Amino acid sequence: MLVVKIGGSLDGAEPLVRDLAHHEGELIVVHGGGPRIGAELEARGFETRFESGLRVTPPEQMAVVEQVLTQLGKELADRLSQLGRLSVGLSGRDARLLRAEPLDERLGRVGRITAVNTSLLFALMSRHLTPVISPIASAEGGPLNVNADEVAAAVAGCLGEPLVYLTDVPGVLADPADPESRIPVLDGAEVEARIQDGTIAGGMIPKVRAALTALEFGAPWVMIAPGEPGSLPRLLSGKLGTRIVPEKISREV
Ligand SMILES: Nc1ncnc2c1ncn2[C@@H]1O[C@H](COP(=O)(O)OP(=O)(O)O)[C@@H](O)[C@H]1O
Ligand SMILES: [Mg+2]
């Protein structure tokens, strides 16, 4: 089984959806929605602000965020279903799939996952239905927006299954301006150093941090890879993407 998180930056990437639909093994799909949320908020006259790659979500923007994410999840589940992989679009508010608590009041309605209803996921998968999860969580005082990278990490960690982040870059890059500078393996200390020196920035920050959280929680491996056709089968060859590990073992003699 594989937990796959599809970046909002890959919204509408039909070849990727086909790959997922035709993937041999079991899948749990988590999706983001940043660009579409940004466009919808702008169209309605709201301002958008990020802190360390996390979307600040004032309470008055929450309804728009939830609408856009839920619609995206339904679209993705419908498309996968049409292509032969019967899928169910779920919000974290369904059957308390995702529970959260507010992360930091300066971020508004942004949550941190505290519990995952894994039995709902098992129930669907036992009937050969693929869960497609929108990153909205149930909480006291109303729903919370949770970064999709963190949702995927919580799900993969709880289930002890591998996690793949599919995004719009070839992996973590040593120089974000140079697509040839992919780093094949990164450990926890290197991740923090590169956040500090600024080579890892923006939306890549929650991704690498969530990758480390997933490993701590019990995911056997985590990859950050490009969401291009043929990615999924090529991931394990090491020729694609960035593998995140807790610590590297020295090969010196
Ligand atoms: N060192 C880095 N390597 C790769 N991407 C980086 C790096 N630092 C910042 N980024 C940015 O992170 C983005 C991926 O995060 P994000 O836009 O949130 O995508 P997603 O929708 O997949 O979550 C890349 O498109 C890139 O602009
Ligand atoms: Mg992102």
PDB file of C-alpha atoms and ligand atoms in Angstrom:
ATOM      1  CA  MET A   1       0.000   0.000   0.000  1.00  0.00           C
ATOM      2  CA  LEU A   2       1.043   3.562  -0.644  1.00  0.00           C
ATOM      3  CA  VAL A   3      -0.121   6.930   0.636  1.00  0.00           C
ATOM      4  CA  VAL A   4       0.194   9.465  -2.194  1.00  0.00           C
ATOM      5  CA  LYS A   5      -0.133  13.190  -1.669  1.00  0.00           C
ATOM      6  CA  ILE A   6      -0.801  15.176  -4.829  1.00  0.00           C
ATOM      7  CA  GLY A   7       0.250  18.794  -4.670  1.00  0.00           C
ATOM      8  CA  GLY A   8      -2.280  21.500  -5.432  1.00  0.00           C
ATOM      9  CA  SER A   9       0.271  22.598  -8.033  1.00  0.00           C
ATOM     10  CA  LEU A  10      -0.645  19.429  -9.994  1.00  0.00           C
ATOM     11  CA  ASP A  11      -4.344  20.364 -10.164  1.00  0.00           C
ATOM     12  CA  GLY A  12      -5.715  18.979 -13.444  1.00  0.00           C
ATOM     13  CA  ALA A  13      -2.649  16.875 -14.353  1.00  0.00           C
ATOM     14  CA  GLU A  14      -4.542  14.234 -16.319  1.00  0.00           C
ATOM     15  CA  PRO A  15      -1.599  11.853 -17.063  1.00  0.00           C
ATOM     16  CA  LEU A  16      -0.844  11.678 -13.356  1.00  0.00           C
ATOM     17  CA  VAL A  17      -4.468  10.854 -12.522  1.00  0.00           C
ATOM     18  CA  ARG A  18      -4.298   8.070 -15.116  1.00  0.00           C
ATOM     19  CA  ASP A  19      -1.151   6.671 -13.479  1.00  0.00           C
ATOM     20  CA  LEU A  20      -2.892   6.655 -10.110  1.00  0.00           C
ATOM     21  CA  ALA A  21      -5.999   5.045 -11.569  1.00  0.00           C
ATOM     22  CA  HIS A  22      -3.937   2.272 -13.147  1.00  0.00           C
ATOM     23  CA  HIS A  23      -1.561   1.749 -10.198  1.00  0.00           C
ATOM     24  CA  GLU A  24      -1.464  -1.936  -9.239  1.00  0.00           C
ATOM     25  CA  GLY A  25      -1.427  -1.690  -5.438  1.00  0.00           C
ATOM     26  CA  GLU A  26      -3.736  -0.136  -2.854  1.00  0.00           C
ATOM     27  CA  LEU A  27      -3.644   3.641  -2.582  1.00  0.00           C
ATOM     28  CA  ILE A  28      -4.774   6.324  -0.216  1.00  0.00           C
ATOM     29  CA  VAL A  29      -4.747   9.698  -1.946  1.00  0.00           C
ATOM     30  CA  VAL A  30      -4.424  13.034  -0.144  1.00  0.00           C
ATOM     31  CA  HIS A  31      -4.616  16.215  -2.200  1.00  0.00           C
ATOM     32  CA  GLY A  32      -3.683  19.855  -1.709  1.00  0.00           C
ATOM     33  CA  GLY A  33      -5.255  22.846  -3.421  1.00  0.00           C
ATOM     34  CA  GLY A  34      -3.117  25.933  -2.855  1.00  0.00           C
ATOM     35  CA  PRO A  35      -3.313  27.551  -6.299  1.00  0.00           C
ATOM     36  CA  ARG A  36      -7.075  27.029  -6.704  1.00  0.00           C
ATOM     37  CA  ILE A  37      -7.756  28.284  -3.167  1.00  0.00           C
ATOM     38  CA  GLY A  38      -5.550  31.309  -3.864  1.00  0.00           C
ATOM     39  CA  ALA A  39      -7.424  32.095  -7.089  1.00  0.00           C
ATOM     40  CA  GLU A  40     -10.848  31.732  -5.451  1.00  0.00           C
ATOM     41  CA  LEU A  41      -9.886  33.891  -2.472  1.00  0.00           C
ATOM     42  CA  GLU A  42      -8.524  36.554  -4.787  1.00  0.00           C
ATOM     43  CA  ALA A  43     -11.687  36.478  -6.913  1.00  0.00           C
ATOM     44  CA  ARG A  44     -13.674  37.159  -3.733  1.00  0.00           C
ATOM     45  CA  GLY A  45     -11.403  39.999  -2.671  1.00  0.00           C
ATOM     46  CA  PHE A  46      -9.542  38.258   0.153  1.00  0.00           C
ATOM     47  CA  GLU A  47      -5.822  38.652   0.783  1.00  0.00           C
ATOM     48  CA  THR A  48      -3.600  35.596   1.186  1.00  0.00           C
ATOM     49  CA  ARG A  49      -0.614  35.327   3.487  1.00  0.00           C
ATOM     50  CA  PHE A  50       1.770  32.445   4.242  1.00  0.00           C
ATOM     51  CA  GLU A  51       3.970  31.772   7.244  1.00  0.00           C
ATOM     52  CA  SER A  52       6.750  29.188   6.822  1.00  0.00           C
ATOM     53  CA  GLY A  53       4.851  27.791   3.849  1.00  0.00           C
ATOM     54  CA  LEU A  54       1.560  27.471   5.763  1.00  0.00           C
ATOM     55  CA  ARG A  55      -1.549  29.315   4.580  1.00  0.00           C
ATOM     56  CA  VAL A  56      -2.812  31.760   7.209  1.00  0.00           C
ATOM     57  CA  THR A  57      -6.568  31.093   7.348  1.00  0.00           C
ATOM     58  CA  PRO A  58      -8.660  33.868   8.929  1.00  0.00           C
ATOM     59  CA  PRO A  59     -12.075  32.516  10.091  1.00  0.00           C
ATOM     60  CA  GLU A  60     -13.905  34.450   7.355  1.00  0.00           C
ATOM     61  CA  GLN A  61     -11.856  32.615   4.668  1.00  0.00           C
ATOM     62  CA  MET A  62     -12.480  29.140   6.051  1.00  0.00           C
ATOM     63  CA  ALA A  63     -15.731  28.521   4.149  1.00  0.00           C
ATOM     64  CA  VAL A  64     -14.023  29.282   0.813  1.00  0.00           C
ATOM     65  CA  VAL A  65     -11.032  27.073   1.676  1.00  0.00           C
ATOM     66  CA  GLU A  66     -13.322  24.200   2.614  1.00  0.00           C
ATOM     67  CA  GLN A  67     -15.509  24.585  -0.500  1.00  0.00           C
ATOM     68  CA  VAL A  68     -12.559  24.584  -2.872  1.00  0.00           C
ATOM     69  CA  LEU A  69     -10.830  21.616  -1.220  1.00  0.00           C
ATOM     70  CA  THR A  70     -14.003  19.545  -1.028  1.00  0.00           C
ATOM     71  CA  GLN A  71     -14.798  20.204  -4.678  1.00  0.00           C
ATOM     72  CA  LEU A  72     -11.237  19.274  -5.689  1.00  0.00           C
ATOM     73  CA  GLY A  73     -11.484  16.003  -3.771  1.00  0.00           C
ATOM     74  CA  LYS A  74     -14.816  15.128  -5.381  1.00  0.00           C
ATOM     75  CA  GLU A  75     -13.453  15.919  -8.848  1.00  0.00           C
ATOM     76  CA  LEU A  76     -10.386  13.749  -8.282  1.00  0.00           C
ATOM     77  CA  ALA A  77     -12.416  10.843  -6.861  1.00  0.00           C
ATOM     78  CA  ASP A  78     -14.853  11.081  -9.783  1.00  0.00           C
ATOM     79  CA  ARG A  79     -12.052  11.100 -12.363  1.00  0.00           C
ATOM     80  CA  LEU A  80     -10.290   8.115 -10.743  1.00  0.00           C
ATOM     81  CA  SER A  81     -13.635   6.299 -10.602  1.00  0.00           C
ATOM     82  CA  GLN A  82     -14.328   7.022 -14.281  1.00  0.00           C
ATOM     83  CA  LEU A  83     -10.903   5.572 -15.121  1.00  0.00           C
ATOM     84  CA  GLY A  84     -11.784   2.337 -13.344  1.00  0.00           C
ATOM     85  CA  ARG A  85     -10.435   2.894  -9.810  1.00  0.00           C
ATOM     86  CA  LEU A  86     -13.586   3.374  -7.719  1.00  0.00           C
ATOM     87  CA  SER A  87     -12.758   6.163  -5.288  1.00  0.00           C
ATOM     88  CA  VAL A  88     -14.543   8.032  -2.510  1.00  0.00           C
ATOM     89  CA  GLY A  89     -13.885  11.699  -1.836  1.00  0.00           C
ATOM     90  CA  LEU A  90     -13.753  12.300   1.900  1.00  0.00           C
ATOM     91  CA  SER A  91     -13.237  15.379   3.978  1.00  0.00           C
ATOM     92  CA  GLY A  92     -11.520  14.935   7.302  1.00  0.00           C
ATOM     93  CA  ARG A  93     -14.887  15.956   8.781  1.00  0.00           C
ATOM     94  CA  ASP A  94     -16.522  12.706   7.602  1.00  0.00           C
ATOM     95  CA  ALA A  95     -16.791  10.183  10.444  1.00  0.00           C
ATOM     96  CA  ARG A  96     -14.061  12.166  12.233  1.00  0.00           C
ATOM     97  CA  LEU A  97     -11.532  10.891   9.727  1.00  0.00           C
ATOM     98  CA  LEU A  98      -9.187  13.699  10.776  1.00  0.00           C
ATOM     99  CA  ARG A  99      -9.310  15.402  14.148  1.00  0.00           C
ATOM    100  CA  ALA A 100      -7.220  18.462  14.861  1.00  0.00           C
ATOM    101  CA  GLU A 101      -6.539  21.233  17.303  1.00  0.00           C
ATOM    102  CA  PRO A 102      -5.607  24.832  16.440  1.00  0.00           C
ATOM    103  CA  LEU A 103      -1.891  25.090  15.675  1.00  0.00           C
ATOM    104  CA  ASP A 104      -1.193  28.718  16.497  1.00  0.00           C
ATOM    105  CA  GLU A 105      -3.723  31.524  16.858  1.00  0.00           C
ATOM    106  CA  ARG A 106      -1.643  33.765  14.555  1.00  0.00           C
ATOM    107  CA  LEU A 107      -2.410  31.312  11.723  1.00  0.00           C
ATOM    108  CA  GLY A 108      -6.196  31.509  12.236  1.00  0.00           C
ATOM    109  CA  ARG A 109      -8.182  28.345  11.459  1.00  0.00           C
ATOM    110  CA  VAL A 110      -5.111  26.185  10.859  1.00  0.00           C
ATOM    111  CA  GLY A 111      -4.909  22.858  12.647  1.00  0.00           C
ATOM    112  CA  ARG A 112      -2.509  20.167  13.748  1.00  0.00           C
ATOM    113  CA  ILE A 113      -3.722  16.566  13.406  1.00  0.00           C
ATOM    114  CA  THR A 114      -4.377  14.786  16.717  1.00  0.00           C
ATOM    115  CA  ALA A 115      -6.205  11.634  15.545  1.00  0.00           C
ATOM    116  CA  VAL A 116      -6.946   9.682  12.372  1.00  0.00           C
ATOM    117  CA  ASN A 117      -9.958   7.349  12.046  1.00  0.00           C
ATOM    118  CA  THR A 118      -8.030   4.557  10.362  1.00  0.00           C
ATOM    119  CA  SER A 119     -10.975   2.130  10.614  1.00  0.00           C
ATOM    120  CA  LEU A 120     -12.893   4.224   8.066  1.00  0.00           C
ATOM    121  CA  LEU A 121      -9.954   3.887   5.664  1.00  0.00           C
ATOM    122  CA  PHE A 122      -9.729   0.126   6.251  1.00  0.00           C
ATOM    123  CA  ALA A 123     -13.488  -0.245   5.761  1.00  0.00           C
ATOM    124  CA  LEU A 124     -13.317   1.449   2.348  1.00  0.00           C
ATOM    125  CA  MET A 125     -10.202  -0.387   1.222  1.00  0.00           C
ATOM    126  CA  SER A 126     -11.654  -3.749   2.228  1.00  0.00           C
ATOM    127  CA  ARG A 127     -14.367  -3.044  -0.376  1.00  0.00           C
ATOM    128  CA  HIS A 128     -11.724  -2.007  -2.958  1.00  0.00           C
ATOM    129  CA  LEU A 129     -12.629   1.658  -2.707  1.00  0.00           C
ATOM    130  CA  THR A 130      -9.789   4.201  -2.817  1.00  0.00           C
ATOM    131  CA  PRO A 131     -10.047   6.969  -0.215  1.00  0.00           C
ATOM    132  CA  VAL A 132      -9.351  10.473  -1.555  1.00  0.00           C
ATOM    133  CA  ILE A 133      -8.839  12.783   1.404  1.00  0.00           C
ATOM    134  CA  SER A 134      -9.371  16.560   1.448  1.00  0.00           C
ATOM    135  CA  PRO A 135      -7.253  18.230   4.142  1.00  0.00           C
ATOM    136  CA  ILE A 136      -9.990  19.657   6.356  1.00  0.00           C
ATOM    137  CA  ALA A 137     -10.227  18.411   9.942  1.00  0.00           C
ATOM    138  CA  SER A 138     -12.960  18.158  12.529  1.00  0.00           C
ATOM    139  CA  ALA A 139     -12.370  20.268  15.634  1.00  0.00           C
ATOM    140  CA  GLU A 140     -14.244  21.895  18.453  1.00  0.00           C
ATOM    141  CA  GLY A 141     -15.280  25.371  17.383  1.00  0.00           C
ATOM    142  CA  GLY A 142     -15.544  24.470  13.694  1.00  0.00           C
ATOM    143  CA  PRO A 143     -13.424  22.910  10.990  1.00  0.00           C
ATOM    144  CA  LEU A 144      -9.702  23.518  10.657  1.00  0.00           C
ATOM    145  CA  ASN A 145      -7.571  23.808   7.544  1.00  0.00           C
ATOM    146  CA  VAL A 146      -4.594  21.447   7.818  1.00  0.00           C
ATOM    147  CA  ASN A 147      -1.638  21.540   5.446  1.00  0.00           C
ATOM    148  CA  ALA A 148      -2.123  18.574   3.106  1.00  0.00           C
ATOM    149  CA  ASP A 149       1.511  17.494   3.540  1.00  0.00           C
ATOM    150  CA  GLU A 150       0.857  17.087   7.279  1.00  0.00           C
ATOM    151  CA  VAL A 151      -2.377  15.172   6.671  1.00  0.00           C
ATOM    152  CA  ALA A 152      -0.563  12.727   4.405  1.00  0.00           C
ATOM    153  CA  ALA A 153       2.194  12.333   7.016  1.00  0.00           C
ATOM    154  CA  ALA A 154      -0.316  11.605   9.784  1.00  0.00           C
ATOM    155  CA  VAL A 155      -2.152   9.032   7.659  1.00  0.00           C
ATOM    156  CA  ALA A 156       1.012   7.251   6.469  1.00  0.00           C
ATOM    157  CA  GLY A 157       2.489   7.351   9.980  1.00  0.00           C
ATOM    158  CA  CYS A 158      -0.653   5.932  11.641  1.00  0.00           C
ATOM    159  CA  LEU A 159      -0.903   3.148   9.083  1.00  0.00           C
ATOM    160  CA  GLY A 160       2.838   2.438   8.989  1.00  0.00           C
ATOM    161  CA  GLU A 161       2.770   2.678   5.195  1.00  0.00           C
ATOM    162  CA  PRO A 162       5.122   4.439   2.754  1.00  0.00           C
ATOM    163  CA  LEU A 163       4.437   7.992   1.668  1.00  0.00           C
ATOM    164  CA  VAL A 164       5.065   9.725  -1.646  1.00  0.00           C
ATOM    165  CA  TYR A 165       4.733  13.457  -2.145  1.00  0.00           C
ATOM    166  CA  LEU A 166       4.108  14.236  -5.809  1.00  0.00           C
ATOM    167  CA  THR A 167       4.854  17.857  -6.567  1.00  0.00           C
ATOM    168  CA  ASP A 168       5.851  20.268  -9.346  1.00  0.00           C
ATOM    169  CA  VAL A 169       9.651  19.988  -8.914  1.00  0.00           C
ATOM    170  CA  PRO A 170      12.050  17.041  -9.469  1.00  0.00           C
ATOM    171  CA  GLY A 171      12.578  16.686  -5.698  1.00  0.00           C
ATOM    172  CA  VAL A 172      14.349  18.795  -3.087  1.00  0.00           C
ATOM    173  CA  LEU A 173      16.826  20.913  -5.054  1.00  0.00           C
ATOM    174  CA  ALA A 174      20.200  22.163  -3.766  1.00  0.00           C
ATOM    175  CA  ASP A 175      19.538  25.261  -5.879  1.00  0.00           C
ATOM    176  CA  PRO A 176      15.787  25.896  -6.293  1.00  0.00           C
ATOM    177  CA  ALA A 177      16.531  27.682  -9.585  1.00  0.00           C
ATOM    178  CA  ASP A 178      18.341  24.645 -11.061  1.00  0.00           C
ATOM    179  CA  PRO A 179      16.099  21.630 -11.806  1.00  0.00           C
ATOM    180  CA  GLU A 180      19.254  19.523 -12.327  1.00  0.00           C
ATOM    181  CA  SER A 181      20.326  19.970  -8.685  1.00  0.00           C
ATOM    182  CA  ARG A 182      18.110  17.255  -7.172  1.00  0.00           C
ATOM    183  CA  ILE A 183      19.321  15.911  -3.819  1.00  0.00           C
ATOM    184  CA  PRO A 184      18.767  12.115  -3.854  1.00  0.00           C
ATOM    185  CA  VAL A 185      18.798  11.573  -0.064  1.00  0.00           C
ATOM    186  CA  LEU A 186      18.348  14.055   2.780  1.00  0.00           C
ATOM    187  CA  ASP A 187      18.398  13.409   6.516  1.00  0.00           C
ATOM    188  CA  GLY A 188      16.802  15.308   9.410  1.00  0.00           C
ATOM    189  CA  ALA A 189      19.872  17.397  10.246  1.00  0.00           C
ATOM    190  CA  GLU A 190      20.381  18.382   6.595  1.00  0.00           C
ATOM    191  CA  VAL A 191      16.709  19.316   6.268  1.00  0.00           C
ATOM    192  CA  GLU A 192      16.916  21.742   9.198  1.00  0.00           C
ATOM    193  CA  ALA A 193      20.252  23.178   7.981  1.00  0.00           C
ATOM    194  CA  ARG A 194      18.800  23.827   4.523  1.00  0.00           C
ATOM    195  CA  ILE A 195      15.692  25.472   5.975  1.00  0.00           C
ATOM    196  CA  GLN A 196      17.969  27.708   8.061  1.00  0.00           C
ATOM    197  CA  ASP A 197      20.201  28.673   5.104  1.00  0.00           C
ATOM    198  CA  GLY A 198      17.159  29.309   2.913  1.00  0.00           C
ATOM    199  CA  THR A 199      17.766  26.698   0.175  1.00  0.00           C
ATOM    200  CA  ILE A 200      14.560  24.979   1.312  1.00  0.00           C
ATOM    201  CA  ALA A 201      11.787  27.596   1.303  1.00  0.00           C
ATOM    202  CA  GLY A 202       8.058  28.184   0.817  1.00  0.00           C
ATOM    203  CA  GLY A 203       5.884  25.117   0.277  1.00  0.00           C
ATOM    204  CA  MET A 204       8.915  22.825   0.491  1.00  0.00           C
ATOM    205  CA  ILE A 205       9.284  23.609   4.222  1.00  0.00           C
ATOM    206  CA  PRO A 206       6.072  21.890   5.415  1.00  0.00           C
ATOM    207  CA  LYS A 207       6.787  19.036   3.000  1.00  0.00           C
ATOM    208  CA  VAL A 208      10.246  18.113   4.343  1.00  0.00           C
ATOM    209  CA  ARG A 209       9.160  18.657   7.955  1.00  0.00           C
ATOM    210  CA  ALA A 210       6.052  16.505   7.465  1.00  0.00           C
ATOM    211  CA  ALA A 211       8.209  13.846   5.802  1.00  0.00           C
ATOM    212  CA  LEU A 212      10.301  13.608   8.974  1.00  0.00           C
ATOM    213  CA  THR A 213       7.151  13.489  11.131  1.00  0.00           C
ATOM    214  CA  ALA A 214       5.792  10.621   9.022  1.00  0.00           C
ATOM    215  CA  LEU A 215       9.006   8.645   9.626  1.00  0.00           C
ATOM    216  CA  GLU A 216       8.808   9.343  13.374  1.00  0.00           C
ATOM    217  CA  PHE A 217       5.196   8.148  13.442  1.00  0.00           C
ATOM    218  CA  GLY A 218       6.056   4.911  11.646  1.00  0.00           C
ATOM    219  CA  ALA A 219       6.079   5.363   7.860  1.00  0.00           C
ATOM    220  CA  PRO A 220       8.799   3.021   6.505  1.00  0.00           C
ATOM    221  CA  TRP A 221       9.962   5.470   3.819  1.00  0.00           C
ATOM    222  CA  VAL A 222       9.084   8.850   2.340  1.00  0.00           C
ATOM    223  CA  MET A 223       9.863  10.277  -1.104  1.00  0.00           C
ATOM    224  CA  ILE A 224       9.373  13.735  -2.583  1.00  0.00           C
ATOM    225  CA  ALA A 225       9.067  13.272  -6.332  1.00  0.00           C
ATOM    226  CA  PRO A 226       7.822  14.958  -9.500  1.00  0.00           C
ATOM    227  CA  GLY A 227       4.192  14.341 -10.394  1.00  0.00           C
ATOM    228  CA  GLU A 228       4.962  13.423 -13.969  1.00  0.00           C
ATOM    229  CA  PRO A 229       3.794  10.426 -15.988  1.00  0.00           C
ATOM    230  CA  GLY A 230       5.617   7.266 -15.029  1.00  0.00           C
ATOM    231  CA  SER A 231       6.847   8.626 -11.662  1.00  0.00           C
ATOM    232  CA  LEU A 232       5.225   6.035  -9.444  1.00  0.00           C
ATOM    233  CA  PRO A 233       6.898   2.953 -10.941  1.00  0.00           C
ATOM    234  CA  ARG A 234      10.297   4.710 -11.184  1.00  0.00           C
ATOM    235  CA  LEU A 235      10.409   5.980  -7.618  1.00  0.00           C
ATOM    236  CA  LEU A 236      12.036   2.990  -6.032  1.00  0.00           C
ATOM    237  CA  SER A 237      14.943   2.958  -8.486  1.00  0.00           C
ATOM    238  CA  GLY A 238      16.440   5.993  -6.744  1.00  0.00           C
ATOM    239  CA  LYS A 239      16.677   7.762 -10.128  1.00  0.00           C
ATOM    240  CA  LEU A 240      13.832  10.054  -9.240  1.00  0.00           C
ATOM    241  CA  GLY A 241      12.988  12.385  -6.412  1.00  0.00           C
ATOM    242  CA  THR A 242      14.388  12.894  -2.932  1.00  0.00           C
ATOM    243  CA  ARG A 243      14.259  10.244  -0.270  1.00  0.00           C
ATOM    244  CA  ILE A 244      13.968  11.612   3.273  1.00  0.00           C
ATOM    245  CA  VAL A 245      15.648   9.545   6.001  1.00  0.00           C
ATOM    246  CA  PRO A 246      15.939  10.225   9.751  1.00  0.00           C
ATOM    247  CA  GLU A 247      19.711   9.915   9.794  1.00  0.00           C
ATOM    248  CA  LYS A 248      22.425   8.935   7.343  1.00  0.00           C
ATOM    249  CA  ILE A 249      24.901   6.241   8.229  1.00  0.00           C
ATOM    250  CA  SER A 250      28.478   7.217   7.560  1.00  0.00           C
ATOM    251  CA  ARG A 251      30.186   5.145   4.888  1.00  0.00           C
ATOM    252  CA  GLU A 252      33.679   6.142   5.995  1.00  0.00           C
ATOM    253  CA  VAL A 253      36.245   3.510   6.954  1.00  0.00           C
TER     254      VAL A 253
HETATM  255  N1  LIG B   1      15.029  23.588  -2.236  1.00  0.00           N
HETATM  256  C1  LIG B   1      13.875  23.492  -2.911  1.00  0.00           C
HETATM  257  N2  LIG B   1      13.712  22.480  -3.786  1.00  0.00           N
HETATM  258  C2  LIG B   1      12.570  22.340  -4.483  1.00  0.00           C
HETATM  259  N3  LIG B   1      11.512  23.176  -4.380  1.00  0.00           N
HETATM  260  C3  LIG B   1      11.603  24.214  -3.520  1.00  0.00           C
HETATM  261  C4  LIG B   1      12.784  24.401  -2.742  1.00  0.00           C
HETATM  262  N4  LIG B   1      12.590  25.505  -1.972  1.00  0.00           N
HETATM  263  C5  LIG B   1      11.367  25.963  -2.264  1.00  0.00           C
HETATM  264  N5  LIG B   1      10.747  25.202  -3.175  1.00  0.00           N
HETATM  265  C6  LIG B   1       9.417  25.445  -3.705  1.00  0.00           C
HETATM  266  O1  LIG B   1       8.506  24.505  -3.155  1.00  0.00           O
HETATM  267  C7  LIG B   1       7.504  24.253  -4.130  1.00  0.00           C
HETATM  268  C8  LIG B   1       6.732  22.989  -3.758  1.00  0.00           C
HETATM  269  O2  LIG B   1       5.828  23.271  -2.717  1.00  0.00           O
HETATM  270  P1  LIG B   1       4.304  23.640  -3.030  1.00  0.00           P
HETATM  271  O3  LIG B   1       4.258  24.781  -3.989  1.00  0.00           O
HETATM  272  O4  LIG B   1       3.611  23.792  -1.740  1.00  0.00           O
HETATM  273  O5  LIG B   1       3.839  22.365  -3.860  1.00  0.00           O
HETATM  274  P2  LIG B   1       2.685  21.300  -3.550  1.00  0.00           P
HETATM  275  O6  LIG B   1       1.487  21.842  -4.234  1.00  0.00           O
HETATM  276  O7  LIG B   1       3.203  20.054  -4.202  1.00  0.00           O
HETATM  277  O8  LIG B   1       2.548  21.171  -2.062  1.00  0.00           O
HETATM  278  C9  LIG B   1       8.269  24.204  -5.414  1.00  0.00           C
HETATM  279  O9  LIG B   1       7.464  24.458  -6.540  1.00  0.00           O
HETATM  280  C10 LIG B   1       9.319  25.307  -5.216  1.00  0.00           C
HETATM  281  O10 LIG B   1       8.844  26.539  -5.705  1.00  0.00           O
HETATM  282 MG    MG B   2       2.261  22.684  -0.617  1.00  0.00          MG
END
